[in-house]
Short mmCIF file of C-alpha atoms and ligand atoms in Angstrom, two decimals:
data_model
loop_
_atom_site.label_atom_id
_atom_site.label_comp_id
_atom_site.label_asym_id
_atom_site.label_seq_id
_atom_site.Cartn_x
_atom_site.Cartn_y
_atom_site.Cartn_z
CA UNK A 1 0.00 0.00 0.00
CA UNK A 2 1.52 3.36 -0.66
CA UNK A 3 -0.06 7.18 -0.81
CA UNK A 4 0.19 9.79 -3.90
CA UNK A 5 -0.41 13.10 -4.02
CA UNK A 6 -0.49 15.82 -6.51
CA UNK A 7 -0.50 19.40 -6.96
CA UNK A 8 -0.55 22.08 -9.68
CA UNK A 9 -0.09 25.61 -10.21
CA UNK A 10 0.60 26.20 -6.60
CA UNK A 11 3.43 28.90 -5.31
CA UNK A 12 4.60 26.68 -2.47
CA UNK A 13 3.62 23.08 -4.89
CA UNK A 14 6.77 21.08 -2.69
CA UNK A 15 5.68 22.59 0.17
CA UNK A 16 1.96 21.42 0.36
CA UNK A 17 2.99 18.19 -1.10
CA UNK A 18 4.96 17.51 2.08
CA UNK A 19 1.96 17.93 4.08
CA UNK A 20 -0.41 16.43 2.03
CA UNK A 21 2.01 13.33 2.76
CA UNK A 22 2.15 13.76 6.17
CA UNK A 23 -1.48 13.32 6.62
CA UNK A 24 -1.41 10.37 4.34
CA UNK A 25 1.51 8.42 6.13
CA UNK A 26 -0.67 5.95 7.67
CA UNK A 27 -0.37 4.55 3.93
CA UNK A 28 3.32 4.12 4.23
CA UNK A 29 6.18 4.41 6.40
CA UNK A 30 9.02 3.01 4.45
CA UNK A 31 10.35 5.74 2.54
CA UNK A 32 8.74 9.10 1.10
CA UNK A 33 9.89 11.59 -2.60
CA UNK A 34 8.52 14.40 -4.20
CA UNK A 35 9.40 15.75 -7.81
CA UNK A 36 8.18 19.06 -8.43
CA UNK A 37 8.56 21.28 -11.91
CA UNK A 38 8.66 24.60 -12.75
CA UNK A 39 7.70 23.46 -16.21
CA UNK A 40 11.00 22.92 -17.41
CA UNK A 41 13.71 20.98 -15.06
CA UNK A 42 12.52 18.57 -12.71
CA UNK A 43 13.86 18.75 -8.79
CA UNK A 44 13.88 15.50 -6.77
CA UNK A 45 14.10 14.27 -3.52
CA UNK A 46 13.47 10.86 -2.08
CA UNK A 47 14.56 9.25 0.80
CA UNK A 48 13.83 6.09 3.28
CA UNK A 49 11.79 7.50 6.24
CA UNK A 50 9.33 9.65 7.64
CA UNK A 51 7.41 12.30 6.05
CA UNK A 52 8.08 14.70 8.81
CA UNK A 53 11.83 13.74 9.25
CA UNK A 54 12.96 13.40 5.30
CA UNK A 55 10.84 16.89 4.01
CA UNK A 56 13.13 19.82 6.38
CA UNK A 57 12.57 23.23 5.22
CA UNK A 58 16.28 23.29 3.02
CA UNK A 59 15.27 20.18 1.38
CA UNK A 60 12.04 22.03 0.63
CA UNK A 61 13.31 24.66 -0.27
CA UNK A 62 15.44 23.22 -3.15
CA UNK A 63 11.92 21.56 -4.48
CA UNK A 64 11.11 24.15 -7.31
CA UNK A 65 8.05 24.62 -9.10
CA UNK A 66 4.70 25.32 -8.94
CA UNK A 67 3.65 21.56 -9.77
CA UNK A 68 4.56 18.96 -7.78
CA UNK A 69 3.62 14.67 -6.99
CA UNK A 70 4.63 13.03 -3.75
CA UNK A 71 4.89 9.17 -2.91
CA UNK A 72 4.73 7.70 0.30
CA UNK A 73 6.16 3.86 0.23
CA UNK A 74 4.86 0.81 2.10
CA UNK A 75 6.51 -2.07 0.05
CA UNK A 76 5.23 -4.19 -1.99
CA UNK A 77 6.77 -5.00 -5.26
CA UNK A 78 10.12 -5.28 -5.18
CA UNK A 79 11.78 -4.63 -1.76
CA UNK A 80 12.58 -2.05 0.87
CA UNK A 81 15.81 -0.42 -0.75
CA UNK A 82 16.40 3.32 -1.65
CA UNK A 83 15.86 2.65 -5.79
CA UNK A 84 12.48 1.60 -5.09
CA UNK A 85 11.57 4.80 -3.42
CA UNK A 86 8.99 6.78 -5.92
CA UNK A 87 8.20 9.04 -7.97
CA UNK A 88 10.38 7.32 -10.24
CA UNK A 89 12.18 9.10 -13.03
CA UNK A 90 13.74 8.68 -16.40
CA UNK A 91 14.86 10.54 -19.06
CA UNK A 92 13.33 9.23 -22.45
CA UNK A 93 13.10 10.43 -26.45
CA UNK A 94 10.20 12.64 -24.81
CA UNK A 95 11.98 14.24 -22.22
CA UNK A 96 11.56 13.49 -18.37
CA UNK A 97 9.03 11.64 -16.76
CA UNK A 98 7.81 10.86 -13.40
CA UNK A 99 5.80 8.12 -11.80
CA UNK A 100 4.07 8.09 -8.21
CA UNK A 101 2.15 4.94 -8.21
CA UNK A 102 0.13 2.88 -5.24
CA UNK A 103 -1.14 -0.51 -6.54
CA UNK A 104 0.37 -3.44 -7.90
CA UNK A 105 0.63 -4.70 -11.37
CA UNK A 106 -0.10 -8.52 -12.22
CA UNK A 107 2.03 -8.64 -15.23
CA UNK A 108 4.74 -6.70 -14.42
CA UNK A 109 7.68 -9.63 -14.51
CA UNK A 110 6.32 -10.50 -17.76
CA UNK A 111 6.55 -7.66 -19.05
CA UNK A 112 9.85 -6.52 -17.62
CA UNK A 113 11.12 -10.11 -19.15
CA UNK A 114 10.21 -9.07 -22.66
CA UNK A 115 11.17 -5.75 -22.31
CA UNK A 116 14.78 -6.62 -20.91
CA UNK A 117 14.94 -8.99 -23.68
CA UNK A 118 14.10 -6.25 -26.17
CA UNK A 119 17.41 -3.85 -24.82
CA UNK A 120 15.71 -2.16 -21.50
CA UNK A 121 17.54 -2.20 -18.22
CA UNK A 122 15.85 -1.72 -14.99
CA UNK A 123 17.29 0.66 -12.00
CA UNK A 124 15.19 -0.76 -9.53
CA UNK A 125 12.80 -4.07 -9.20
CA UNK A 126 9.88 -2.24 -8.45
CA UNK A 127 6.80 -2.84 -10.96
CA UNK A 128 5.99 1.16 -11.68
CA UNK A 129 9.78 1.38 -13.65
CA UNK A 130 7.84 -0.95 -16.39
CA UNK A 131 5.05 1.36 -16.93
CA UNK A 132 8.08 3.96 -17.50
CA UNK A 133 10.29 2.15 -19.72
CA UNK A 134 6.67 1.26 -22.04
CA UNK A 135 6.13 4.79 -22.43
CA UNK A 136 10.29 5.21 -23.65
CA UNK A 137 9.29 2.31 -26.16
CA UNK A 138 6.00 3.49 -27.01
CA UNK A 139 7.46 5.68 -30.02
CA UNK A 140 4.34 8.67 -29.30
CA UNK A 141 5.93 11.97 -28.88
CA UNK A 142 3.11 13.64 -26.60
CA UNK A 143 3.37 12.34 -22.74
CA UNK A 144 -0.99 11.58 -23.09
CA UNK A 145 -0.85 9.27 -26.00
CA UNK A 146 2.26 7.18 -24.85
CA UNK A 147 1.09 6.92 -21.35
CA UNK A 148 -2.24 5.51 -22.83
CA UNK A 149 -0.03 3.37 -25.34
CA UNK A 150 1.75 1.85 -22.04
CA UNK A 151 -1.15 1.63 -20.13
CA UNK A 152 -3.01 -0.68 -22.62
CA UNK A 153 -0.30 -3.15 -22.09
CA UNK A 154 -0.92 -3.54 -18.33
CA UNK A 155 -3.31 -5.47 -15.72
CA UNK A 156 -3.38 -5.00 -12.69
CA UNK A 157 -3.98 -2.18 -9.86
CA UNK A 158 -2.49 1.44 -10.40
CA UNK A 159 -3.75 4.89 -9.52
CA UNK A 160 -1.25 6.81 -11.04
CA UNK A 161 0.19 10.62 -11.04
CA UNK A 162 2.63 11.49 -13.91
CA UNK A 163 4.85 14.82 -14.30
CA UNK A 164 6.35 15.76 -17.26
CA UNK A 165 7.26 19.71 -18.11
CA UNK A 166 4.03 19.69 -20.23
CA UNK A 167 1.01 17.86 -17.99
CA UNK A 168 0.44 16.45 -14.83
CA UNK A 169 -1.86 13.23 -14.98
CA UNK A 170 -3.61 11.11 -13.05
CA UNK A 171 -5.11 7.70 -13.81
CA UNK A 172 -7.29 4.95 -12.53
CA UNK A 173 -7.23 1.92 -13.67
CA UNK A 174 -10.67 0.45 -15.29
CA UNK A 175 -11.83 -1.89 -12.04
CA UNK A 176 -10.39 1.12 -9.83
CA UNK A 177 -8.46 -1.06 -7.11
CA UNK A 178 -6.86 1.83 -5.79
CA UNK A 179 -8.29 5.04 -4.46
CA UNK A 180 -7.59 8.61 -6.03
CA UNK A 181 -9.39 11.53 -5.32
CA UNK A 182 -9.56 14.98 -6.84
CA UNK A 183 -10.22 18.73 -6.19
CA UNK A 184 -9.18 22.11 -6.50
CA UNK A 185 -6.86 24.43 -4.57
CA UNK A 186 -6.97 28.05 -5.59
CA UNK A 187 -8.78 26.46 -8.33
CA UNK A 188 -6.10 24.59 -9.66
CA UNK A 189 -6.07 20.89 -9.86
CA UNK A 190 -5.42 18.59 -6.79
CA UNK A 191 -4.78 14.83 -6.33
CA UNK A 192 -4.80 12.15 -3.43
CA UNK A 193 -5.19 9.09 -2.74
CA UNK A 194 -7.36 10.11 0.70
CA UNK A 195 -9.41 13.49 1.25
CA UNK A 196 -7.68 13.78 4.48
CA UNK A 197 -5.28 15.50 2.69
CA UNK A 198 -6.80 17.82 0.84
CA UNK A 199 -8.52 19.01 4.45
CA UNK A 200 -5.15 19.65 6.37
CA UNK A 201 -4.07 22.13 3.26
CA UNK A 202 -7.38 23.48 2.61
CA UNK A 203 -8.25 22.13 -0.94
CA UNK A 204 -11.45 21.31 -1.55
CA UNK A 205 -12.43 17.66 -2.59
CA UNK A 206 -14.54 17.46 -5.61
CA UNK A 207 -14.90 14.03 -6.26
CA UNK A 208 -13.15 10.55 -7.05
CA UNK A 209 -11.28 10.11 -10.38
CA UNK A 210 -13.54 7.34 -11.74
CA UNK A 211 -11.87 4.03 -12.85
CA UNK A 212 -10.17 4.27 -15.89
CA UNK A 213 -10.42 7.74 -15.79
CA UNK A 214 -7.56 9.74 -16.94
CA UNK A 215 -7.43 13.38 -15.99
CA UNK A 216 -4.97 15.30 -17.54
CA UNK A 217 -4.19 18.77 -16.39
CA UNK A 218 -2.16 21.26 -18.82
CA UNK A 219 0.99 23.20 -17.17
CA UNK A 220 1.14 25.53 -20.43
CA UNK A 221 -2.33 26.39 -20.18
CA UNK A 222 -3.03 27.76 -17.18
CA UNK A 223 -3.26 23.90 -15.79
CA UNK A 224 -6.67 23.47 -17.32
CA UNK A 225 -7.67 20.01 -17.10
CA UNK A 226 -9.85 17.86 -19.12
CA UNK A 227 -10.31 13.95 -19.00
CA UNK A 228 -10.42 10.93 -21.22
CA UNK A 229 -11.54 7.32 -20.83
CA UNK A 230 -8.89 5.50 -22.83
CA UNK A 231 -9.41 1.65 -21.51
CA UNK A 232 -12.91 -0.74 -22.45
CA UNK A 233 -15.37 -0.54 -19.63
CA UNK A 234 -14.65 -2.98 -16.79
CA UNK A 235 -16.97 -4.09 -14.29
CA UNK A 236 -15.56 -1.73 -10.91
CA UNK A 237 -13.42 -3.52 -8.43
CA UNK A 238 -12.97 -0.86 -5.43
CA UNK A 239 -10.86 -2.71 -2.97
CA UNK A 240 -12.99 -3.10 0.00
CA UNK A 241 -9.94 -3.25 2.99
CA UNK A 242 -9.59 0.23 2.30
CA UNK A 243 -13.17 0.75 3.63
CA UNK A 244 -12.52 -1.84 6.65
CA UNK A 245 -8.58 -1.28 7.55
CA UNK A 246 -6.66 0.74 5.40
CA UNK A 247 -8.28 4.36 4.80
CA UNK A 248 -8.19 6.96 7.38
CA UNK A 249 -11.53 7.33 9.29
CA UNK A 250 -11.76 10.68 8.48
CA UNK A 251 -11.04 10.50 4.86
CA UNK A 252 -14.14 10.06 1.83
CA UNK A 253 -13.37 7.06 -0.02
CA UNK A 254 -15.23 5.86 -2.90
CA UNK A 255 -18.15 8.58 -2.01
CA UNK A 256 -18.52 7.64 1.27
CA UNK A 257 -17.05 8.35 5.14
CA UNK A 258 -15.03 5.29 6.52
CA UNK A 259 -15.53 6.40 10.08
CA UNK A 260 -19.37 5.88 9.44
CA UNK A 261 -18.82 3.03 7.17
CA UNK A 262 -16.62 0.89 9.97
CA UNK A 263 -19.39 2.23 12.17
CA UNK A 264 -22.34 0.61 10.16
CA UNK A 265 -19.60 -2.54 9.70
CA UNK A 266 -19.95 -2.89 13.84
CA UNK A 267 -24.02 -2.50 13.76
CA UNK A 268 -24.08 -5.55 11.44
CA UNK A 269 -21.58 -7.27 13.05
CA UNK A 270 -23.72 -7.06 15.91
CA UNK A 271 -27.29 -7.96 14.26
CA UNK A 272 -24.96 -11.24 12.83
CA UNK A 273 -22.91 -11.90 15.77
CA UNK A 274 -24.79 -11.36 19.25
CA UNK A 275 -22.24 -12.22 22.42
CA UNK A 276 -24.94 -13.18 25.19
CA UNK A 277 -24.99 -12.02 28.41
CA UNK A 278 -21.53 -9.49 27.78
CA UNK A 279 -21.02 -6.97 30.01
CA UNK A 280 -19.27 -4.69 27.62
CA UNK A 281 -17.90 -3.78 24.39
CA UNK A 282 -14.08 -2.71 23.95
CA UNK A 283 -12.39 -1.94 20.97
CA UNK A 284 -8.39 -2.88 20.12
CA UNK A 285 -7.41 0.66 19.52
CA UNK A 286 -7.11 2.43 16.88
CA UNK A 287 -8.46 0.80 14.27
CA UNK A 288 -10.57 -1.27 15.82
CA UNK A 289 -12.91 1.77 17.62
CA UNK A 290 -15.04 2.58 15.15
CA UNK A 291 -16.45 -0.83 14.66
CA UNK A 292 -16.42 -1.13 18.37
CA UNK A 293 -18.87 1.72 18.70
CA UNK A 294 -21.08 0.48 15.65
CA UNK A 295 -21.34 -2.46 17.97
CA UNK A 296 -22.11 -1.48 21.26
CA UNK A 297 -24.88 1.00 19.91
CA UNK A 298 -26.73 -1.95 18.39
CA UNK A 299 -26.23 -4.60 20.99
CA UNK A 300 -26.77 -1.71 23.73
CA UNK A 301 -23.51 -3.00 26.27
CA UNK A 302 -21.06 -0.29 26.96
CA UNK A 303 -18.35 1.02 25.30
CA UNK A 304 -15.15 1.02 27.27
CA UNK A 305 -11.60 1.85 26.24
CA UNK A 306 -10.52 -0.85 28.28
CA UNK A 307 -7.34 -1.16 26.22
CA UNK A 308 -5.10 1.33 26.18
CA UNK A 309 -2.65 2.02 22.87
CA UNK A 310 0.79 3.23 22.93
CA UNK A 311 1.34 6.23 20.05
CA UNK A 312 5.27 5.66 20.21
CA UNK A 313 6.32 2.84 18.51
CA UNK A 314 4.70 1.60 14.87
CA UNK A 315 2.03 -0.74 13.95
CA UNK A 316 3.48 -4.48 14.89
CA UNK A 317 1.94 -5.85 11.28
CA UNK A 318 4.75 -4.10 9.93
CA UNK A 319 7.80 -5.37 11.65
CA UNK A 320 9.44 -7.71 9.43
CA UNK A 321 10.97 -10.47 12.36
CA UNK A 322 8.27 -12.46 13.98
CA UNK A 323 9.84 -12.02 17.38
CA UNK A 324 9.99 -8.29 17.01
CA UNK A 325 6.27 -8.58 16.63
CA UNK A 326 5.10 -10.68 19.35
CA UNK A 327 7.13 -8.06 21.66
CA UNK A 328 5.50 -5.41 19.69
CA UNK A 329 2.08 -6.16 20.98
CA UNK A 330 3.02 -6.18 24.80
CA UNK A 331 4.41 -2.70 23.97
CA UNK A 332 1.54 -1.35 22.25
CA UNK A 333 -1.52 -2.43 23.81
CA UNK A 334 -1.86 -2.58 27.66
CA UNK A 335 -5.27 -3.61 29.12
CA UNK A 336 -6.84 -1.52 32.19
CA UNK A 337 -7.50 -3.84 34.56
CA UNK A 338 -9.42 -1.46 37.12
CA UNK A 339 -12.52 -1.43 33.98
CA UNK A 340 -12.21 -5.04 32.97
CA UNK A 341 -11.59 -7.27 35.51
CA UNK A 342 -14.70 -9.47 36.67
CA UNK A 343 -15.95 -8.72 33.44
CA UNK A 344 -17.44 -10.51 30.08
CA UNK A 345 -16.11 -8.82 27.44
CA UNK A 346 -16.58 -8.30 23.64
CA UNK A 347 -13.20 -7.20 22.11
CA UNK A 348 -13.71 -5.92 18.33
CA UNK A 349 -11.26 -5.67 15.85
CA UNK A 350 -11.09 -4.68 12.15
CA UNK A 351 -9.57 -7.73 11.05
CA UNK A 352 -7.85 -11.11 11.96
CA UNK A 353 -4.88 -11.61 9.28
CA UNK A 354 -1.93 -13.53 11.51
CA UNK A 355 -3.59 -13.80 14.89
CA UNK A 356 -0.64 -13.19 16.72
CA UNK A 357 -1.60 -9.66 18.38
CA UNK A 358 -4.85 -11.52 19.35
CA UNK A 359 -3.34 -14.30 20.72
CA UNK A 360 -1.39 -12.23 22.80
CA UNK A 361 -3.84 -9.68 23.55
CA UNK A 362 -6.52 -12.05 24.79
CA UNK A 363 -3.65 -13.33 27.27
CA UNK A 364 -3.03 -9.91 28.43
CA UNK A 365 -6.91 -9.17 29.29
CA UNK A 366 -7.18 -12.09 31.35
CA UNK A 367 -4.20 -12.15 32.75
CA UNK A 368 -5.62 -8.11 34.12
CA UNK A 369 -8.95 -10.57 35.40
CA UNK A 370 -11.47 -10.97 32.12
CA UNK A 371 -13.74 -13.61 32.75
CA UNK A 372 -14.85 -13.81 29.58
CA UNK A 373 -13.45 -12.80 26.00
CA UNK A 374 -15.94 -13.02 22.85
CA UNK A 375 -13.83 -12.07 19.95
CA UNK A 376 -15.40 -9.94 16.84
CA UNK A 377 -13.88 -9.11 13.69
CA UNK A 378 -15.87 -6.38 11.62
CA UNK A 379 -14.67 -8.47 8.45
CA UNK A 380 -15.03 -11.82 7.14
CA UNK A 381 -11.70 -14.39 7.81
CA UNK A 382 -8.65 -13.04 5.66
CA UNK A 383 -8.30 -16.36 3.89
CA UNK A 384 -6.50 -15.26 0.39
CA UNK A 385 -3.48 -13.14 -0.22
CA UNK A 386 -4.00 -9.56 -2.13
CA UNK A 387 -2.50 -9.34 -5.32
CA UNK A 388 -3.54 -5.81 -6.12
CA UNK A 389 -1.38 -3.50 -3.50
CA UNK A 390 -2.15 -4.38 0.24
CA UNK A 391 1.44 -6.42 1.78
CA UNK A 392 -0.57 -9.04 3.21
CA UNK A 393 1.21 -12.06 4.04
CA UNK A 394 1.85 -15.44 1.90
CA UNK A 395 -1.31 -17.92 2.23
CA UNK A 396 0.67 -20.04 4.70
CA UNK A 397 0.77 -16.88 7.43
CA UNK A 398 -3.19 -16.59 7.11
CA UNK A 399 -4.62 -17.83 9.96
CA UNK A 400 -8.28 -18.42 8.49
CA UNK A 401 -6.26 -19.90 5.16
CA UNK A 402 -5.92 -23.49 6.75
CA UNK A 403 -8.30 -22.77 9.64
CA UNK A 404 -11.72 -23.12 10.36
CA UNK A 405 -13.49 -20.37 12.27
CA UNK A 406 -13.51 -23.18 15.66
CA UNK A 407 -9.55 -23.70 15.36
CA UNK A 408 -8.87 -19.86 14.65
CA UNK A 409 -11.17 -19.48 18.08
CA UNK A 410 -8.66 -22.38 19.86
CA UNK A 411 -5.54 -20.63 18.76
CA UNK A 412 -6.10 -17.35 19.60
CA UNK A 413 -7.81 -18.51 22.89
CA UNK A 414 -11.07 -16.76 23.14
CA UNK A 415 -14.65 -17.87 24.47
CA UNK A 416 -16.19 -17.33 21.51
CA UNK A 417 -14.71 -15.78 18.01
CA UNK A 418 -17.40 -14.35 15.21
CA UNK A 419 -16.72 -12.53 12.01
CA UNK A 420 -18.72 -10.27 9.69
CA UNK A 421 -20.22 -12.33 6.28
CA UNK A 422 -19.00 -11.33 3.36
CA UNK A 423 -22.71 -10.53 2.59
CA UNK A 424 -22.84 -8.02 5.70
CA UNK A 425 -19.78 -6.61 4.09
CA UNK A 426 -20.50 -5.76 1.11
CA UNK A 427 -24.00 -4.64 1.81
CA UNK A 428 -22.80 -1.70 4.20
CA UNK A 429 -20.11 -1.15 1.24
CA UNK A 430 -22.38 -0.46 -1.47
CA UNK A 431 -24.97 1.31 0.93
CA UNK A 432 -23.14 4.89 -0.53
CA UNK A 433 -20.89 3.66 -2.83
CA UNK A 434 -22.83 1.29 -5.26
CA UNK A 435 -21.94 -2.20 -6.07
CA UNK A 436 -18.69 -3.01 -7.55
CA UNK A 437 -16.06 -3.86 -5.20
CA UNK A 438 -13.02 -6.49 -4.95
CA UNK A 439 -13.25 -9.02 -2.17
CA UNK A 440 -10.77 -11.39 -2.95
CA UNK A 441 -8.54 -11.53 0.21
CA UNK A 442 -12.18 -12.29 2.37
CA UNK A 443 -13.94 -14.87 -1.04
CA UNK A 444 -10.86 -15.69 -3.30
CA UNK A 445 -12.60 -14.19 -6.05
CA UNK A 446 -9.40 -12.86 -7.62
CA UNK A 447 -10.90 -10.13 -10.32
CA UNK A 448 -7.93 -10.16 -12.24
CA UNK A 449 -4.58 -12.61 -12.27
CA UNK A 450 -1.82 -13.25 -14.85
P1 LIG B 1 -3.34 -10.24 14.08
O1 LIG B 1 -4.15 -10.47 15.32
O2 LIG B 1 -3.90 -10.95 12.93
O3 LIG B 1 -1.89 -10.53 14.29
O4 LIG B 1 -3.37 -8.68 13.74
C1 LIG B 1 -4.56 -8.07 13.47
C2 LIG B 1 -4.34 -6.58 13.49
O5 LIG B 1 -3.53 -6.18 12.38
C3 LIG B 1 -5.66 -5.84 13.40
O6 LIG B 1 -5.77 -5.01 14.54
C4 LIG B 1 -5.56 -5.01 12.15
O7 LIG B 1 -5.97 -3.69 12.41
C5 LIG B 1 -4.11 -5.05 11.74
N1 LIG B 1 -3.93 -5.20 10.28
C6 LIG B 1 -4.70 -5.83 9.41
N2 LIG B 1 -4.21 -5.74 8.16
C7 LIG B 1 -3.10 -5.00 8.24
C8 LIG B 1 -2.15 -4.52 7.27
O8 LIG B 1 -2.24 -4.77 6.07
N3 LIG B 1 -1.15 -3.75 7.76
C9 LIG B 1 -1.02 -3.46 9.09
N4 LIG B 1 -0.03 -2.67 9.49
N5 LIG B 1 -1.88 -3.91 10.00
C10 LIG B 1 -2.92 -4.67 9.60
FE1 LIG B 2 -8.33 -5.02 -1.32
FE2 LIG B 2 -8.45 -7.55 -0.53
FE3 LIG B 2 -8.91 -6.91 -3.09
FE4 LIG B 2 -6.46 -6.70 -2.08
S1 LIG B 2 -7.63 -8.59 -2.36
S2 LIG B 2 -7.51 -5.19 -3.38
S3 LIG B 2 -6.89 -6.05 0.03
S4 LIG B 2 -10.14 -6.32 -1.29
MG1 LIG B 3 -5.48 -2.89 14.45
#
C-alpha cells in the first residue's frame, strides 16, 4: 500500500505536497519523494523515512516549481531499498518523466522479461519502472498518447500521477483497485489518494477520479484540465480493505465516510454476531474503535476503552521479524485492569490476518482478570493473499487460510470468536458507494490474475 499526491499551479507546490504526505503516512512508512517542476527541469528528492523527518525546510526549499507529486512507500513490489523509493524518473526520447504509483501490477515480470529482452535495463525491481520504460518504447511523442499506449499493455492495480514539463496526470485503472481523489486548490487541480489530505491544506475535494479515468491537467495552459476514458469498460473492483482497515476514518473514499462506514460494519456485526450475556464492548485501539462503537450502539452493552494504545512505537503488522512482533504487541496495547476485571467482554477488531496480536492480547486481558473474551472481527476471515497493493502475508501466514473459524477461536484462545459475512460486508459497502467492489482476500474471487 503506498499514498500519492499531486498538486498544480501552486506557489509553495513542494511545500503542500509535504503535508499532504504527512497526513497520508498511515499509507506508508518506508520511505517518502517528491518531484516538483517549474515546467521545465525537474527537482527531486526521495529518501527512506518519515514524512516529517525526510521533508526539512532546506530540502524544501530546493523543491522548485509550482507543480509537484509526492509518494509515500509501504513495500510491496520489489523490496525495501532506496531505488524503489517513488516518484520514479527517467529521461526518455520525450523528455523526463515521473511516476508516483500505489497498486500493484499482475504482469509486471512479464513484461519486464520481454522488455529486458528487447534492450531495456531496470534501475530498480519495483513494478511502476515498467510502466516507465513502455512509455520510452511506445514511439508517441506527446506524454498523453504514450502513457495511454503503455497503459493498454498492463493489468493490474495502479492509480497513477505522472509529471512531465508539459502535464500532470492522473489515472485509474478500469476496475479502480486503488483510491484517487480529486479537487481544487486556488482552483487549480489537486490529487490524493485520501481526502484527508486535501482538508489539512485546505483544498477542496470534488470528487473521485472514476476508474479508468484519466485526468490530464495542462501546465502551459493555465493547468486546465480535461479527462479521457482510454481503456474498455470494466466491471468496478474498489478494494474493499480500504473501507474496513486501510483508509483513514476521516477521509471520503469511494463517495462515502469510513468512520461511518466501519461504524455501520460494527451494527451488522452485531445484528450477525450477538455475544450473550456481555457486560461490555471494547475496541483494540485504533483501528478497531469505530467498529467497536457500531457495535455497542446496536447490541446496547457499553463502550469502554478498556485497552489502552501506545502512540510511540509503529504498527506491529509491519515489523518484518516475527519475534519483534510478538514483543510489539506487549508494547503497544496494555489492558486496564481497574474497567475489565470481573468482566465478560466483547473485544472488536477490524480484522484477523496472523492472529498473533490476538493471541497475545486475549492473554493480556485475562491475565488483568477478564472472565470472559468473545472475539469480533468487523470483516469476514482473511483467507487469500491480495495481489492488487495491500502487503498481506503469503497464504501459509493466514490464519483463516488453513483454519476453520472453531480452530482460529482455539488458537487465539477466546470464548467465543465471530466474524462479519461477506454478505454483511459488502452490503454496508455499497450502501453509498454502489456495487462493484473487490473481495478477494475475504472470497478468493481474484478479479484479475496473470
Ligand atoms: P493479528 O491479530 O492478525 O496478528 O493482527 C490483526 C491486526 O492487524 C488488526 O488489529 C488489524 O488492524 C491489523 N492489520 C490488518 N491488516 C493490516 C495490514 O495490512 N497492515 C497493518 N499494518 N496492519 C494490519
Ligand atoms: Fe483489497 Fe483484498 Fe482486493 Fe487486495 S484482495 S484489493 S486487500 S479487497
Ligand atoms: Mg489494528
Amino acid at each position: 500500500m503506498c499514498a500519492i499526491f499531486g498538486i498544480s499551479g501552486a506557489e509553495e507546490a513542494a511545500n503542500l505536497t509535504y503535508l499532504g504526505l504527512h497526513a497520508l503516512q498511515h499509507r506508508g512508512q518506508e520511505g517518502t519523494g517528491i518531484v516538483s517542476t517549474n515546467g521545465t527541469d525537474p527537482f527531486v528528492h526521495k529518501e527512506r523515512g518519515l514524512v516529517g523527518d525526510i521533508f526539512t525546510s532546506p530540502v524544501i526549499d530546493r523543491l522548485k516549481g509550482h507543480t509537484a507529486i509526492g509518494h509515500n512507500r509501504y513495500s510491496t513490489a520489489g523490496g525495501n531499498t532506496s531505488e524503489n523509493l517513488q516518484p520514479v524518473i527517467m529521461k526518455s526520447s520525450i523528455g523526463w518523466v515521473s511516476i508516483a504509483h500505489n497498486g500493484n501490477l499482475v504482469n509486471a515480470s512479464e513484461l519486464t522479461r520481454k522488455l529486458e529482452e528487447e534492450g531495456s535495463i531496470f534501475q530498480s525491481t519495483a513494478d511502476t519502472e515498467v510502466i516507465l520504460h513502455l512509455i520510452a518504447k511506445s514511439g508517441e511523442r506527446n506524454l498523453v498518447t504514450a502513457l495511454t499506449h503503455a497503459l493498454k499493455q498492463i493489468s493490474g492495480a495502479y492509480s497513477l500521477l505522472v509529471l512531465n514539463k508539459e502535464y500532470l496526470i492522473a489515472v485509474r485503472d478500469p476496475q479502480g483497485f486503488r483510491p484517487l481523489v480529486m479537487g481544487e486548490h486556488n482552483g487549480k487541480p489537486i490529487f490524493a489518494s485520501e481526502t484527508t489530505a486535501f482538508d489539512l491544506i485546505g483544498a477542496k475535494y470534488q470528487r473521485e477520479v472514476e476508474p479508468g479515468e484519466m485526468v490530464v491537467v495542462s501546465l502551459k495552459n493555465e493547468f486546465k484540465n480535461s479527462s479521457i476514458y482510454p481503456f474498455k469498460p470494466t466491471p468496478k473492483k474498489r478494494c474493499v480493505f480500504e473501507q474496513v482497515y486501510f483508509a483513514r476514518p476521516d477521509s471520503i473514499i469511494y463517495g462515502s465516510n469510513v468512520y461511518q462506514t466501519r461504524k455501520k460494519l460494527g451494527k451488522r456485526l452485531a445484528e450477525e454476531q450477538p455475544a450473550k450475556n456481555a457486560d461490555m464492548v471494547i475496541p483494540v485501539p485504533d483501528s478497531g474503535v469505530y467498529a467497536a462503537i457500531g457495535y455497542s450502539e446496536a447490541s446496547r452493552l457499553p463502550f469502554e476503552m478498556g485497552i489502552i494504545r501506545s502512540h510511540y512505537i509503529g504498527r506491529t503488522f509491519i515489523e518484518p521479524r516475527q519475534s519483534i512482533r510478538d514483543f510489539g504487541v506487549k508494547l503497544k496495547l496494555n489492558p486496564v485492569a481497574e474497567t475489565i476485571h470481573g468482566k465478560s467482554l466483547v473485544v472488536v477488531d477490524d480484522s484477523l490476518v496472523r492472529g498473533t496480536t490476538s493471541k497475545k492480547l486475549i492473554q493480556h486481558l485475562r491475565n488483568a482478570g477478564a472472565r470472559e473474551v468473545h472475539l469480533r472481527i468487523s470483516a469476514p476471515p482473511t483467507a487469500h493473499p491480495c495481489f492488487y497493493g495491500i502487503d498481506t502475508p503469503t497464504k501459509k501466514e493466514l490464519l483463516a487460510s488453513s483454519n476453520s473459524v472453531e480452530e482460529i477461536r482455539k488458537f487465539v484462545g477466546a470464548d467465543t470468536l465471530g466474524y462479519l459475512s461477506i454478505e454483511g460486508l459488502l452490503k454496508v459497502a455499497q450502501e453509498k458507494s454502489g456495487e462493484g467492489f473487490c473481495h478477494a482476500c475475504f472470497s478468493g474471487d481474484y478479479p484479475c490474475l496473470n
